Short mmCIF file of C-alpha atoms and ligand atoms in Angstrom, two decimals:
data_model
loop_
_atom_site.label_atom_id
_atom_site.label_comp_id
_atom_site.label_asym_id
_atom_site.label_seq_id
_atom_site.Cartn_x
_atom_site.Cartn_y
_atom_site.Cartn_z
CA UNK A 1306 21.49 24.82 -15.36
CA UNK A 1307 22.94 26.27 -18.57
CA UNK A 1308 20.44 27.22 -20.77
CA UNK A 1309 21.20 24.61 -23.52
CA UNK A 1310 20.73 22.00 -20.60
CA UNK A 1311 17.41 23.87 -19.73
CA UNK A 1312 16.27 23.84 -23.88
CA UNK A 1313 17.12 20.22 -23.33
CA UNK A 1314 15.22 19.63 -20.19
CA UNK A 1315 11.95 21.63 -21.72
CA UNK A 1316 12.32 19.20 -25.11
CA UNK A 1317 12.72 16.23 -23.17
CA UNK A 1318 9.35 17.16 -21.15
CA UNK A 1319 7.59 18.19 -23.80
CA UNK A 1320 8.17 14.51 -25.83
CA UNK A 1321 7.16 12.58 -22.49
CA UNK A 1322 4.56 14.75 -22.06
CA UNK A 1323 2.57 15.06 -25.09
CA UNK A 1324 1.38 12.01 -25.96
CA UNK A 1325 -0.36 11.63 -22.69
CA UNK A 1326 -1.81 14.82 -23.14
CA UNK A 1327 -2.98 13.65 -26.72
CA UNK A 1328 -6.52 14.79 -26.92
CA UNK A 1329 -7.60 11.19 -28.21
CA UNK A 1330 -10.68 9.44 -27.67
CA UNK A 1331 -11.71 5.89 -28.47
CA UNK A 1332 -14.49 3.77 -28.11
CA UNK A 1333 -13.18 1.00 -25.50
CA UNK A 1334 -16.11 -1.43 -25.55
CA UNK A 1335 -19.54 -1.98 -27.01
CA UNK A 1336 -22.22 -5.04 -25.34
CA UNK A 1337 -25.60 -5.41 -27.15
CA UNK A 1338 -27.95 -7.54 -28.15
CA UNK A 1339 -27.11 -10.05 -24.93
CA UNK A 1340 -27.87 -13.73 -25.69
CA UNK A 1341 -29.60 -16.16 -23.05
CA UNK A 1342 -31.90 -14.49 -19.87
CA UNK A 1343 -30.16 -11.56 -20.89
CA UNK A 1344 -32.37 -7.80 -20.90
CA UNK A 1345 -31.86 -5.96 -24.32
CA UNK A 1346 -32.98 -2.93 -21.64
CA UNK A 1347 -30.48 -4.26 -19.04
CA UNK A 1348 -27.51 -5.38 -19.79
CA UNK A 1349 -26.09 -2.99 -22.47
CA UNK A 1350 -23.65 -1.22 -21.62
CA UNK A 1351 -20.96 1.59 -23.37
CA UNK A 1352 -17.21 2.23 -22.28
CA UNK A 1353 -15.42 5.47 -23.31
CA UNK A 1354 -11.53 6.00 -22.67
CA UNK A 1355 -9.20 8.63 -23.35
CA UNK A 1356 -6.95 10.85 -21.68
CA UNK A 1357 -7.57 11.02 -17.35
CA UNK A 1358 -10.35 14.25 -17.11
CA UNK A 1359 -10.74 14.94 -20.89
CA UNK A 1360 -13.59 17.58 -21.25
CA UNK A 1361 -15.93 16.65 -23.61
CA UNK A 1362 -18.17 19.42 -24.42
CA UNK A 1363 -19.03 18.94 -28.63
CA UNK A 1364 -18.15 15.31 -28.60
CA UNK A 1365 -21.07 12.49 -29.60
CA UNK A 1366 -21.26 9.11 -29.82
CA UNK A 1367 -23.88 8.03 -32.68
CA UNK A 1368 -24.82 5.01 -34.64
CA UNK A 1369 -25.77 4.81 -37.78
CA UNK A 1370 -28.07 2.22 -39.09
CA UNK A 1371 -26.24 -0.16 -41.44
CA UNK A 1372 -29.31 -1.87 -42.80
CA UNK A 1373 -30.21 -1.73 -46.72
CA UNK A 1374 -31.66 -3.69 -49.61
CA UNK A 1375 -31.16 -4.38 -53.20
CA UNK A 1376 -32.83 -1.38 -54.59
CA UNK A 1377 -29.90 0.65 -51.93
CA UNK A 1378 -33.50 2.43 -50.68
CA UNK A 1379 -33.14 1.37 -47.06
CA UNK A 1380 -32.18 3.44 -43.91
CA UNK A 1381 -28.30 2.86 -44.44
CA UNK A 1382 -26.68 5.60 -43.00
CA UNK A 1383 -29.37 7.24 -40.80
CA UNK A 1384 -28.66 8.11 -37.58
CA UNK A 1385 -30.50 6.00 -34.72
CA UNK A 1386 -28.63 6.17 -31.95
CA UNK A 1387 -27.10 9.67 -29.68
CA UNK A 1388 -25.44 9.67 -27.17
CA UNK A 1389 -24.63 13.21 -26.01
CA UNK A 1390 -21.01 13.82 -24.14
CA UNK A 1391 -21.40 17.67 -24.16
CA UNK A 1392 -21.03 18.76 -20.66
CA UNK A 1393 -19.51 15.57 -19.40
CA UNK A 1394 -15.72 14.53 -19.53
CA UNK A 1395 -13.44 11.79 -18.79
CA UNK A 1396 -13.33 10.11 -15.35
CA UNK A 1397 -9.83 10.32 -13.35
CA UNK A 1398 -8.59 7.45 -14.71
CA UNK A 1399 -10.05 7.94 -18.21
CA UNK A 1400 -12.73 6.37 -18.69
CA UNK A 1401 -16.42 6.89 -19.02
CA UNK A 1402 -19.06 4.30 -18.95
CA UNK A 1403 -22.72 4.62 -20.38
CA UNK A 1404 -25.59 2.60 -18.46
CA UNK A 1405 -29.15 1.55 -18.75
CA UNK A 1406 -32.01 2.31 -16.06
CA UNK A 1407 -32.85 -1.26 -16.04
CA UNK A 1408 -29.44 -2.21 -15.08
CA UNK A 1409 -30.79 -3.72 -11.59
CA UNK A 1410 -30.22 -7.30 -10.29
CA UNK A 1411 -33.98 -8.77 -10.31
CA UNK A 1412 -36.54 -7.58 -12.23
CA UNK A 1413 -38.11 -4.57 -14.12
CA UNK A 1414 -38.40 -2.08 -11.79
CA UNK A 1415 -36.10 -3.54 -9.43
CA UNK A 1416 -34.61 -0.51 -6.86
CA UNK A 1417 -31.71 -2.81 -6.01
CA UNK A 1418 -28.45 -2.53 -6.44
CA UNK A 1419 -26.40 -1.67 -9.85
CA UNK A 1420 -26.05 -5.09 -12.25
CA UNK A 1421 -22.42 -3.86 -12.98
CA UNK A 1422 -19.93 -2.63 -10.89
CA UNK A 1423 -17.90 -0.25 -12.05
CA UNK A 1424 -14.32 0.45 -11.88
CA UNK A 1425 -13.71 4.06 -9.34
CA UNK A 1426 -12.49 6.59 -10.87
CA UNK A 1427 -14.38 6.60 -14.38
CA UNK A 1428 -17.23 8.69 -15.18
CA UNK A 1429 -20.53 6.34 -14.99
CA UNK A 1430 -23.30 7.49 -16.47
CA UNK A 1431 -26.55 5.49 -15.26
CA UNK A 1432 -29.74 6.47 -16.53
CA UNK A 1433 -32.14 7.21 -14.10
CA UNK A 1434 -35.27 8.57 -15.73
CA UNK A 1435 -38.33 6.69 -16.46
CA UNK A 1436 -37.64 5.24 -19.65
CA UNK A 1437 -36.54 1.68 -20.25
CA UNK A 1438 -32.50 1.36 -21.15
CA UNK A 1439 -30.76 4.52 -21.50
CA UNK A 1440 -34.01 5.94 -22.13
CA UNK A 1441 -34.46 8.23 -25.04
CA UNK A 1442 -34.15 11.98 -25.21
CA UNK A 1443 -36.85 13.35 -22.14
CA UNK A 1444 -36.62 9.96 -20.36
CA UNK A 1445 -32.89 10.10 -20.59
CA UNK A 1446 -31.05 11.17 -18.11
CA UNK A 1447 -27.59 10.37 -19.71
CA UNK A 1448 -28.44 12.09 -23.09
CA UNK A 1449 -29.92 9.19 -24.87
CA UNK A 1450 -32.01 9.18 -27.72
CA UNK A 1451 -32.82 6.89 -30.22
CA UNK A 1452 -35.13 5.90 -33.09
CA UNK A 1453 -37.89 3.53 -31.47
CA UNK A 1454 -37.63 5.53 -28.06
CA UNK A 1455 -36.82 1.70 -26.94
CA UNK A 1456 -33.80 2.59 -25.05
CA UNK A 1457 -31.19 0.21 -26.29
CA UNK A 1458 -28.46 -0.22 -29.44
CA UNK A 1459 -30.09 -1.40 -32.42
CA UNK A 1460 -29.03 -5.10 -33.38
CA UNK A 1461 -29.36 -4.99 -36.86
CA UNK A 1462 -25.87 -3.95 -37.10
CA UNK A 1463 -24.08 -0.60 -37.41
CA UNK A 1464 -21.69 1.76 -37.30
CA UNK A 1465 -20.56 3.13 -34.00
CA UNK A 1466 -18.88 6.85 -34.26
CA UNK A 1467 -17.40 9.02 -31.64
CA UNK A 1468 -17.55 12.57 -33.28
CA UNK A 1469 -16.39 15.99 -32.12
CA UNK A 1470 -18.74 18.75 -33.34
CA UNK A 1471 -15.71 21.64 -34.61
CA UNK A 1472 -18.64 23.38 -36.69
CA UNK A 1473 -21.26 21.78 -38.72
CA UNK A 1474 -25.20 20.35 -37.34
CA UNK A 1475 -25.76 19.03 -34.23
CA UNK A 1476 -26.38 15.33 -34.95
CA UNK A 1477 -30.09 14.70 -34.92
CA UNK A 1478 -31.59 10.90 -34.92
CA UNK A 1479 -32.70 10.51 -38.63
CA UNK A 1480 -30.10 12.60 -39.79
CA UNK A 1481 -28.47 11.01 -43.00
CA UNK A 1482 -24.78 10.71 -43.54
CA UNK A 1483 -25.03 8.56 -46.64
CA UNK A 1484 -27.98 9.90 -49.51
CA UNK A 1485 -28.32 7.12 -51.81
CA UNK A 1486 -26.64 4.36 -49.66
CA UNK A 1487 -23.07 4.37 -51.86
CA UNK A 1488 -20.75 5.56 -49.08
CA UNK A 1489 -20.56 8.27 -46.44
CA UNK A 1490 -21.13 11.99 -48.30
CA UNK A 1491 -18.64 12.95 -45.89
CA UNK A 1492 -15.56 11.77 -45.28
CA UNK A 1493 -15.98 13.55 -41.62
CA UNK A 1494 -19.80 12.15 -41.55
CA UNK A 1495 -20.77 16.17 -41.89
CA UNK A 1496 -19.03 18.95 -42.76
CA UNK A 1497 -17.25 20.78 -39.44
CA UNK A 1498 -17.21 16.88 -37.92
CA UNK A 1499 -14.02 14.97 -37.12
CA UNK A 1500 -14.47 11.20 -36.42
CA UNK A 1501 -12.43 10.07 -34.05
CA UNK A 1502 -12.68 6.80 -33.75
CA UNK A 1503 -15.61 4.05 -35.16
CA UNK A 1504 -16.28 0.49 -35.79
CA UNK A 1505 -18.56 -1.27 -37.68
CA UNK A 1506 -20.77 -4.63 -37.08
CA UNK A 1507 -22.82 -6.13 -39.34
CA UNK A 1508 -25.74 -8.82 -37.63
CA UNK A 1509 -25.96 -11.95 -39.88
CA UNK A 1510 -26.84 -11.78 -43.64
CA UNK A 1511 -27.11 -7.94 -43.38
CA UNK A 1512 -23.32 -8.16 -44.89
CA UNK A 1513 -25.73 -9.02 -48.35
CA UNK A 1514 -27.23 -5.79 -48.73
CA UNK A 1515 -26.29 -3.78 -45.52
CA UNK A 1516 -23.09 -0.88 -45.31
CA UNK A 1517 -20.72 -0.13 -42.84
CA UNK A 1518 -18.91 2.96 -42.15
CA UNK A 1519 -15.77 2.30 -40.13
CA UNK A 1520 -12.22 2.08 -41.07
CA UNK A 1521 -12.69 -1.79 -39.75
CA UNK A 1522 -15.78 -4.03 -39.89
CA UNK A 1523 -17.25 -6.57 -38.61
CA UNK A 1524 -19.30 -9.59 -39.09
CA UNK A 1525 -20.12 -13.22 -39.21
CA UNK A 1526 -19.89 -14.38 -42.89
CA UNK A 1527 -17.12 -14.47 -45.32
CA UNK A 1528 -16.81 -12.20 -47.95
CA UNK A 1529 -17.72 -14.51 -51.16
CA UNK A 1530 -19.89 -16.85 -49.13
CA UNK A 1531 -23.13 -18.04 -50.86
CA UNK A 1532 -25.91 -17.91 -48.31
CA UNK A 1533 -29.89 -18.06 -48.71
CA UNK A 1534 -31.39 -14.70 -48.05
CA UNK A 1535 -34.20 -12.18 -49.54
CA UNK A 1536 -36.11 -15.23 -51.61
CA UNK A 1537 -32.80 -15.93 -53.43
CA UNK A 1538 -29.05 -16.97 -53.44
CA UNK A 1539 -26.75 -14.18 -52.44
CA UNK A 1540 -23.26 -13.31 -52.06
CA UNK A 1541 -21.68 -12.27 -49.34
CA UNK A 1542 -20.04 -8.40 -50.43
CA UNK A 1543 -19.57 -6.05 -47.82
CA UNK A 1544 -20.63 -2.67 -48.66
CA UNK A 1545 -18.05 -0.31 -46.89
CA UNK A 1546 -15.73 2.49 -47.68
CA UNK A 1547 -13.34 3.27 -49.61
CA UNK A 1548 -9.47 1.72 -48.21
CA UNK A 1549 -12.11 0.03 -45.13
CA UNK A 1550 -11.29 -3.47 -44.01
CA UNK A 1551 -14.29 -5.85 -43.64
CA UNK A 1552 -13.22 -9.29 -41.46
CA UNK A 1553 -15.70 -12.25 -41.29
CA UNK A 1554 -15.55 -14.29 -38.03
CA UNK A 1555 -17.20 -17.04 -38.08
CA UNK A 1556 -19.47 -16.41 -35.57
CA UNK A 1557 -22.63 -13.89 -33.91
CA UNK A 1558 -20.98 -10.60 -32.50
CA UNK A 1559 -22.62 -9.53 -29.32
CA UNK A 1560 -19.45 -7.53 -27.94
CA UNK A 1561 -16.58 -5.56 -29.26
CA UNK A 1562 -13.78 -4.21 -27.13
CA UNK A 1563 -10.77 -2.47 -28.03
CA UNK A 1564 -7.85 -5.02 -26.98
CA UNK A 1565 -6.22 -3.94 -24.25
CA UNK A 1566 -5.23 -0.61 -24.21
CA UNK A 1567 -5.27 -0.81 -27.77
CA UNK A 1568 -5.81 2.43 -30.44
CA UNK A 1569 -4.89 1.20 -33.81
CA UNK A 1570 -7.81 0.65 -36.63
CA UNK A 1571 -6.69 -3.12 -37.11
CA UNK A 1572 -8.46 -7.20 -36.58
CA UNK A 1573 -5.45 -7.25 -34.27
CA UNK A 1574 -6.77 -4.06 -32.00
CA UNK A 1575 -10.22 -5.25 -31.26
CA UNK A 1576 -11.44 -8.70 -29.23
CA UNK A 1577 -14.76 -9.86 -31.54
CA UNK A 1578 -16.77 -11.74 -29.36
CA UNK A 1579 -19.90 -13.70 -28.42
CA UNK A 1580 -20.77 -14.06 -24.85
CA UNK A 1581 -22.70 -16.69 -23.02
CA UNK A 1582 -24.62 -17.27 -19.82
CA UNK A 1583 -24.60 -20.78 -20.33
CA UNK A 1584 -23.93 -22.51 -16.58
CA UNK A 1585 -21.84 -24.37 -18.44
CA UNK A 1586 -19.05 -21.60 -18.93
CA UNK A 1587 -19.45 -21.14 -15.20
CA UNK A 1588 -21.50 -18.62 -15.24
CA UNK A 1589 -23.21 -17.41 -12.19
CA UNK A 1590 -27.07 -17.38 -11.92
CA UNK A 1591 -28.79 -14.83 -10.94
CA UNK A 1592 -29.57 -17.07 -7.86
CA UNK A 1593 -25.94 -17.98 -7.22
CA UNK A 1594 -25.23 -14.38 -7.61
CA UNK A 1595 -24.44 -12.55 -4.11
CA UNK A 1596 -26.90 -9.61 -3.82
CA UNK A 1597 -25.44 -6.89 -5.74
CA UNK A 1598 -22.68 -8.98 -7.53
CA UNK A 1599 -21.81 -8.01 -11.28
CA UNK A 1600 -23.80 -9.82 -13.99
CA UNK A 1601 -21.27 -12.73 -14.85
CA UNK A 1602 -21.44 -13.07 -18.84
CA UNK A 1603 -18.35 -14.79 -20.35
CA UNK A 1604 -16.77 -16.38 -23.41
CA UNK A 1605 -18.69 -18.50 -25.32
CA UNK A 1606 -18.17 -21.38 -27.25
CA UNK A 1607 -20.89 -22.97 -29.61
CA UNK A 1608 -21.24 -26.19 -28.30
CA UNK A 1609 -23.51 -26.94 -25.37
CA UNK A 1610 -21.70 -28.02 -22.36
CA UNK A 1611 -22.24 -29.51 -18.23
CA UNK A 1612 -21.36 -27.94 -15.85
CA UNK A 1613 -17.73 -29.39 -14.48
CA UNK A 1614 -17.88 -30.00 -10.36
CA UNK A 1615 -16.53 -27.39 -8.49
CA UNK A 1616 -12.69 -28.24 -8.15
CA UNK A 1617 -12.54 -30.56 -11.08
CA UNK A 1618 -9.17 -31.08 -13.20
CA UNK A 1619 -11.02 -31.35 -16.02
CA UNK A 1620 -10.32 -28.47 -18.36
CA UNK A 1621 -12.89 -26.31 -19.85
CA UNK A 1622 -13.97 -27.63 -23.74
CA UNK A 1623 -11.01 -25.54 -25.59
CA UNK A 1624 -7.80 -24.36 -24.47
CA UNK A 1625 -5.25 -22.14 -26.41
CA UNK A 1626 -3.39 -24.41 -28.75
CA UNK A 1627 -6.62 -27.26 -28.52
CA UNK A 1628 -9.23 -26.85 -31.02
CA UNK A 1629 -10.42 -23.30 -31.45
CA UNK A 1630 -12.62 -23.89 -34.29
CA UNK A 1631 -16.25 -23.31 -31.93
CA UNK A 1632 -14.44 -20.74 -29.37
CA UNK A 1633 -16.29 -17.45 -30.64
CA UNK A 1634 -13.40 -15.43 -30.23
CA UNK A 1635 -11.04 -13.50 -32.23
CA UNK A 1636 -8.34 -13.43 -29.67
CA UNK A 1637 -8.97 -17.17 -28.78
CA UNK A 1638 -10.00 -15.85 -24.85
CA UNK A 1639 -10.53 -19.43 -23.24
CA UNK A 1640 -14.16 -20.42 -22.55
CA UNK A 1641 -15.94 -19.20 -19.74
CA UNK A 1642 -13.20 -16.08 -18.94
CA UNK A 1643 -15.13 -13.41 -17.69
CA UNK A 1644 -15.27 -10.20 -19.70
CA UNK A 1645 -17.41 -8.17 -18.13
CA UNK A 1646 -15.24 -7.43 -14.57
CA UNK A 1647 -13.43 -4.37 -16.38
CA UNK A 1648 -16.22 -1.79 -17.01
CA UNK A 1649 -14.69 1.76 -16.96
CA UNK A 1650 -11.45 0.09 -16.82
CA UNK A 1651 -8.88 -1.74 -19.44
CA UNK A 1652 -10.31 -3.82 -20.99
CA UNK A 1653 -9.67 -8.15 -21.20
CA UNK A 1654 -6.21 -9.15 -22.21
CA UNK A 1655 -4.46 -11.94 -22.10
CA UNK A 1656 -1.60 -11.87 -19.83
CA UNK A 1657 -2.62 -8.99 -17.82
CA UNK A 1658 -2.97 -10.26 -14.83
CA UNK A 1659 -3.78 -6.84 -12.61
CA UNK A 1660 -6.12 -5.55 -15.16
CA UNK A 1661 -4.27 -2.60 -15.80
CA UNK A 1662 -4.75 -2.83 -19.85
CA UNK A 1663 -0.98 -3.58 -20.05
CA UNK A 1664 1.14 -6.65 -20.25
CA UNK A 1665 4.65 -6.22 -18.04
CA UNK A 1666 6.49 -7.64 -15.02
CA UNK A 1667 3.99 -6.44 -12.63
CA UNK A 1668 1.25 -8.91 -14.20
CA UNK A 1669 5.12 -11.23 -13.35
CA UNK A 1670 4.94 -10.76 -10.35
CA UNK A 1671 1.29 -11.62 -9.59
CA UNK A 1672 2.08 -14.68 -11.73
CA UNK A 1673 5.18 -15.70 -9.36
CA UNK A 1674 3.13 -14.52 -6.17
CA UNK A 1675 -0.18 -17.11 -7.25
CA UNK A 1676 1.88 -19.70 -8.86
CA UNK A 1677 0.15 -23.23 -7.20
CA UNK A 1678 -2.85 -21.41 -6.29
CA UNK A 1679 -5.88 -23.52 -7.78
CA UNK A 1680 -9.38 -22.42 -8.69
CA UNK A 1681 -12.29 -24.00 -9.86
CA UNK A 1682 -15.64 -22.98 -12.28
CA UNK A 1683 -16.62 -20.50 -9.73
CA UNK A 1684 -13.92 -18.55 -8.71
CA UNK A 1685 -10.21 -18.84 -10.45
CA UNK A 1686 -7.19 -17.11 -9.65
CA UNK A 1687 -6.32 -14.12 -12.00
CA UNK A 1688 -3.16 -15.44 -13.24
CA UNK A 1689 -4.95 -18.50 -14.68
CA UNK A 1690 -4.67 -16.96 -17.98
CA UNK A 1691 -5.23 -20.33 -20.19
CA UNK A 1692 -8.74 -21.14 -17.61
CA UNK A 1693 -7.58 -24.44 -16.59
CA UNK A 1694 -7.86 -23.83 -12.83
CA UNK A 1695 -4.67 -23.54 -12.01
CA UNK A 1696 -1.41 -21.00 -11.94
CA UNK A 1697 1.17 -22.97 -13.50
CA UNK A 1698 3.85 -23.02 -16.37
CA UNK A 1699 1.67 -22.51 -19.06
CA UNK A 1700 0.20 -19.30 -17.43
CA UNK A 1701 3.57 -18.03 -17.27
CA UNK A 1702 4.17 -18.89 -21.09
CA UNK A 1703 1.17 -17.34 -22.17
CA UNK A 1704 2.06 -14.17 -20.20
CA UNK A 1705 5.41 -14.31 -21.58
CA UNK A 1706 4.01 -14.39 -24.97
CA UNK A 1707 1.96 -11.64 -24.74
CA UNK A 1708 5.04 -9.60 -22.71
CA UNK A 1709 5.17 -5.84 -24.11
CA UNK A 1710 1.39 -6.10 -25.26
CA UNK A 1711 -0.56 -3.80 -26.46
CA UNK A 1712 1.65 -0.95 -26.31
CA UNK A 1713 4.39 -1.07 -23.50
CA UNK A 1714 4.10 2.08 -21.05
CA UNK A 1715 7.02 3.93 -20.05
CA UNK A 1716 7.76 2.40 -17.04
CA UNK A 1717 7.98 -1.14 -18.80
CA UNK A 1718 10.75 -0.05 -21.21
CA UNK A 1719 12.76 0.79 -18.15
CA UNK A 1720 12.21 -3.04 -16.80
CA UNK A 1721 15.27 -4.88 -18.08
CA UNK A 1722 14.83 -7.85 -20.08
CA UNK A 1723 11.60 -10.50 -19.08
CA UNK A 1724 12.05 -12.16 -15.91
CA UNK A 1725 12.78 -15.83 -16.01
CA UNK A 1726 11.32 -18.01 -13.44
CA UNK A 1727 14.07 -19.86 -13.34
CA UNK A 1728 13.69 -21.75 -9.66
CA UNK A 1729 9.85 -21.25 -9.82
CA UNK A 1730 10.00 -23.81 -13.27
CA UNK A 1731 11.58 -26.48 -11.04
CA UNK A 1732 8.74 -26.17 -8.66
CA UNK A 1733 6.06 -26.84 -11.62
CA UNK A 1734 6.86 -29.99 -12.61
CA UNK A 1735 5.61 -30.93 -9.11
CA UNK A 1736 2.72 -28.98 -9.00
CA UNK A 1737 -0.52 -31.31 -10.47
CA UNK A 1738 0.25 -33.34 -7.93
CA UNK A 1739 0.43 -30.82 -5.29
CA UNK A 1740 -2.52 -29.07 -6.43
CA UNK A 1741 -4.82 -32.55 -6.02
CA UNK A 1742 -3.00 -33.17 -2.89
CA UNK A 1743 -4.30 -29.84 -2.11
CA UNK A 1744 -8.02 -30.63 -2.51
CA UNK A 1745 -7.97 -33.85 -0.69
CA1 CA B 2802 -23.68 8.68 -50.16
CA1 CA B 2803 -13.40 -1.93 -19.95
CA1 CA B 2804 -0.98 -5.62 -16.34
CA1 CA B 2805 -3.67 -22.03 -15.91
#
């Protein structure tokens, strides 16, 4: 090879290369507070993801209390939550998952088997010492610590931050990034830190006097909304930083997950979400559950509704394009999808079919491959993206719309064009009634 052809070579590796080598980090998925028969000490759980291996010796993921008052004399900006990475790194496939002692199908103290399974490859970190949750510094195993020594996130909202120690203090709980509640005093949260990545959640009415720290926010109420709170009316104003973006939703947060395989600092990278184990989403009771079966929490909606029979045509309370106004999503994820099948892997999106945290003609072809295939409340196939029971034409449109999403990989720029089911259409028209010939 002449060495301009070699030069050539070595550039063209080194551009392919290097962003997958990028030594990023993100926080891929948050669940607290869990509604229903959920265990605050349970059922939390923390996802990780980065590049495949990544050490991560002087990394830490804290939160910081978000909680204030009028008088801007409260906690805001203490730290109550530490996780410690040092010493660990990234699973195989890039991922690293944080989980509580309690996380047991049955009860306290249960010896059983783990309430979540978790994808193979990524680092899982399962407390194992005595304390409740992830435990809390001596009763972690995991590197826990927190305020209350109670073992779980804090609801009350607040910042999550994944930091990376260059120089600079350790971070210690109680530790305060924000003296006299008007902003971080750091841009980097301390001197010798670099933030890496963050988001911030603020539990209902603390968006009156409480303060967020992350580039986005999140929480229930409207900025400008007039609510009761503190003995008086109050309006709703955000306290965050400088150039931050605060986004009201409507609704209770109880889970936030980076969309995807998402990375940006945008509404449009994270999925905002409430999640239910109300039987009528289809959930799974713990009695239904098969021993050792993962914990089956999914979309929720705010209504209150049956259970539909096993096989029924009926379609779930909201649909894409039907009303969305109750569906406590930002990303309009039907009711009843399960989010929770995906720890220490990519993380719910719609269209992606194989759960690979991208949307291409693989998720196609498991489209084409299922297309007919019928479900029910229980068990539906994983190309039902709309949650209607049944592979058909709109699953296809729905995957066609999200086509290329979040961020194609290389291989899907080499796939030419979006495939067109073009005989497979002419088979849908007949398919309702083949599917309910099916059952009978
Ligand atoms: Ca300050
Ligand atoms: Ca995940
Ligand atoms: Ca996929
Ligand atoms: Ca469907």
């Amino acid at each position: 090879m002449p060495p301009r052809a070699l030069h050539l070579a070595a550039l063209l590796t080194a551009v392919l290369v290097t962003p997958m080598l990028r030594a990023e980090l993100y926080i891929n998925e948050i669940f607290f507070d869990p509604g229903g028969d959920g265990v605050e000490q349970r059922d939390e759980f923390i996802e990780l993801r980065g590049a495949p291996g990544m050490p991560l010796d002087d990394h830490y993921l804290i939160f910081v209390e978000n909680e204030d008052n009028g008088d801007n004399t409260g906690p805001a900006g203490l730290v109550e939550n530490i996780f410690t990475l040092d010493g660990y790194s990234l699973g195989s496939n890039g991922f690293l998952v944080f989980r509580q002692a309690g996380n047991l199908l049955g009860g306290a103290g249960d010896s059983g088997p783990s309430r979540y399974s978790v994808v193979p490859g990524a680092t899982d970190l399962v407390n194992t010492g005595a304390g409740p949750g992830y435990g809390s510094g001596a009763t972690s195993t995991i590197g826990a610590e927190d305020e209350g020594g109670e073992g779980s996130l804090e609801n009350g909202g607040f910042t999550a931050m994944l930091i990376r120690k260059n120089t600079g203090p350790v971070p210690t709980i109680g530790l305060d990034l924000d003296e006299g509640n008007d902003g971080l005093d750091n841009p980097n949260g301390q001197e010798g830190w670099e933030i890496l990545d963050a988001i911030g959640y603020f539990e209902p009415l603390e968006t009156v006097y409480g303060r967020s720290y992350a580039p986005i926010n999140f929480g229930r109420e409207e900025p400008g909304e007039l609510v009761f709170f503190d003995g008086g009316i109050k309006e709703i104003q955000p306290n965050i930083e400088p150039d931050a973006v605060y986004v009201g939703v409507g609704y209770e947060i109880e889970y936030l997950g980076r969309w995807g395989n998402s990375t940006g600092q945008t509404n449009d990278d994270w999925h905002i979400s409430n999640l239910t184990d109300n039987p009528g989403s289809g959930r799974l009771t713990a009695g239904q559950l098969p021993d050792g079966a993962p914990v089956d929490y999914r979309q929720s909606y705010t209504g209150d509704h049956g259970l539909l029979a096993s096989g029924s045509t009926d379609t779930p309370p909201t649909q894409p394009g039907e009303s969305q106004g109750s569906l406590e999503s930002n990303k309009d994820v039907p009711y009843g999808t399960r989010l929770l099948t995906n720890i220490g892997g990519p993380n719910y999106l719609t269209g992606d079919y194989n759960g690979d945290g991208y949307v291409n003609a693989a998720d196609y072809t498991i489209w084409r491959d299922s297309l007919g295939a019928v479900g029910d409340e229980f068990a539906h196939p994983a190309a039902d993206a709309n949650h209607n029971f049944m592979v058909d034409g709109a699953d296809y449109e729905i995957w066609r719309a999200a086509y290329g999403a979040p961020e194609a990989p290389p291989a899907a720029a080499a796939v030419a064009g979006v495939p067109e089911p073009a005989s497979a259409l002419l088979v849908i028209a007949a398919l309702p009634l083949a599917a309910i010939r099916r059952r009978v």
